[in-house]
Amino acid sequence: MFYKRRDDGYKLALEGIRQKTLVYGKEALLTEFRLSEGSHLPRHSHPQEQTGYLVSGRILLFIGDEELEAGPGDSWCIPGDVEHGARILEDSVAVEIFSPVRTDYLPETESG
């Protein structure tokens, strides 16, 4: 599967948080998030492992009892079922891989 960059196709996940699944396979899924300054991702958990990379901007990331003020080039890995969340300190772009695949992030034609 290939993906050529496009500026459309983002879904509003939460106020100030847009996401788009770029590519996926049998075991992993790659998603881009565009995050607006001042938005907040409430603490939550899911069974998938989540590995991320901050392309641009600045976020305060909470994983379990730890926190990191992440800037461009910083990365993280969140084990499955561990509570995590974030505060967006500047407009940001992050890419994250979920494994196994998050079926709720599949394009609608694929997820049913």
Coordinates of C-alpha atoms in Angstrom, one line a residue:
M1 CA 0.0 0.0 0.0
F2 CA 1.3 3.5 -0.9
Y3 CA 0.0 6.9 0.2
K4 CA 0.7 10.2 -1.6
R5 CA 0.4 13.3 0.6
R6 CA -2.9 15.1 0.4
D7 CA -4.3 17.9 2.5
D8 CA -7.9 16.5 2.6
G9 CA -9.4 13.5 4.4
Y10 CA -8.9 14.5 8.0
K11 CA -11.5 13.7 10.5
L12 CA -12.3 15.7 13.6
A13 CA -11.5 13.4 16.5
L14 CA -12.0 16.0 19.2
E15 CA -12.1 19.8 19.3
G16 CA -8.8 20.9 17.9
I17 CA -7.6 17.4 17.0
R18 CA -7.8 16.1 13.4
Q19 CA -6.6 12.7 12.3
K20 CA -6.1 10.8 9.1
T21 CA -5.0 7.2 8.7
L22 CA -2.3 7.2 6.1
V23 CA -1.5 3.5 5.5
Y24 CA -2.1 0.2 7.3
G25 CA -1.3 -3.4 7.0
K26 CA -2.2 -6.6 8.7
E27 CA -0.4 -5.8 12.0
A28 CA 0.0 -2.0 12.2
L29 CA -1.6 1.3 11.2
L30 CA 0.0 4.8 10.6
T31 CA -2.0 7.9 11.5
E32 CA -1.2 11.6 11.2
F33 CA -2.6 14.0 13.8
R34 CA -2.9 17.8 13.3
L35 CA -3.3 19.3 16.8
S36 CA -4.3 22.9 17.5
E37 CA -2.8 24.9 20.3
G38 CA -4.9 24.9 23.4
S39 CA -6.6 21.6 22.6
H40 CA -6.6 18.7 25.1
L41 CA -6.6 14.9 24.6
P42 CA -8.2 13.5 27.7
R43 CA -6.6 10.6 29.5
H44 CA -7.7 7.3 28.0
S45 CA -6.4 3.8 27.2
H46 CA -6.8 1.2 24.5
P47 CA -5.3 -2.3 23.9
Q48 CA -3.1 -1.2 21.1
E49 CA 0.6 -0.3 21.6
Q50 CA 1.1 3.3 20.3
T51 CA 4.4 4.6 19.0
G52 CA 4.7 8.3 18.1
Y53 CA 6.9 11.0 16.6
L54 CA 6.4 14.7 16.9
V55 CA 7.0 16.3 13.5
S56 CA 6.4 19.9 14.5
G57 CA 5.1 22.0 17.4
R58 CA 5.1 21.3 21.2
I59 CA 2.9 19.0 23.3
L60 CA 2.8 18.0 27.0
L61 CA 2.3 14.2 26.9
F62 CA 1.2 12.1 29.9
I63 CA 1.9 8.4 29.9
G64 CA 0.9 6.6 33.1
D65 CA 2.6 8.6 35.9
E66 CA 5.2 10.2 33.6
E67 CA 5.1 13.3 31.5
L68 CA 7.2 14.8 28.7
E69 CA 7.2 18.2 27.1
A70 CA 7.8 17.0 23.6
G71 CA 9.2 19.1 20.7
P72 CA 10.1 18.4 17.1
G73 CA 12.0 15.1 16.7
D74 CA 10.9 13.7 20.1
S75 CA 9.2 10.3 20.2
W76 CA 7.4 7.9 22.6
C77 CA 6.0 4.5 23.0
I78 CA 2.8 3.8 25.0
P79 CA 2.2 0.1 25.9
G80 CA -1.3 -1.2 25.4
D81 CA -3.8 -0.5 28.2
V82 CA -1.7 2.3 29.7
E83 CA -3.6 5.5 30.4
H84 CA -2.3 8.5 28.4
G85 CA -3.3 12.0 27.3
A86 CA -1.9 15.3 26.1
R87 CA -2.2 19.1 26.2
I88 CA -1.3 20.8 23.0
L89 CA 1.1 23.7 23.7
E90 CA 1.6 24.9 20.1
D91 CA 0.0 23.9 16.8
S92 CA 1.6 20.5 16.2
V93 CA 1.8 17.6 13.8
A94 CA 2.4 14.0 15.1
V95 CA 2.5 10.7 13.4
E96 CA 1.7 7.5 15.3
I97 CA 1.7 3.8 14.7
F98 CA -0.8 1.5 16.4
S99 CA -0.4 -2.2 16.7
P100 CA -2.4 -4.2 16.4
V101 CA -4.5 -2.2 13.9
R102 CA -7.1 0.1 15.4
T103 CA -10.2 -0.9 13.4
D104 CA -11.9 2.3 14.5
Y105 CA -9.2 4.2 12.5
L106 CA -9.7 2.3 9.3
P107 CA -11.2 4.2 6.4
E108 CA -15.0 3.7 6.5
T109 CA -15.0 1.5 3.4
E110 CA -12.6 -0.9 5.3
S111 CA -14.1 -0.8 8.8
G112 CA -17.7 -1.6 7.8

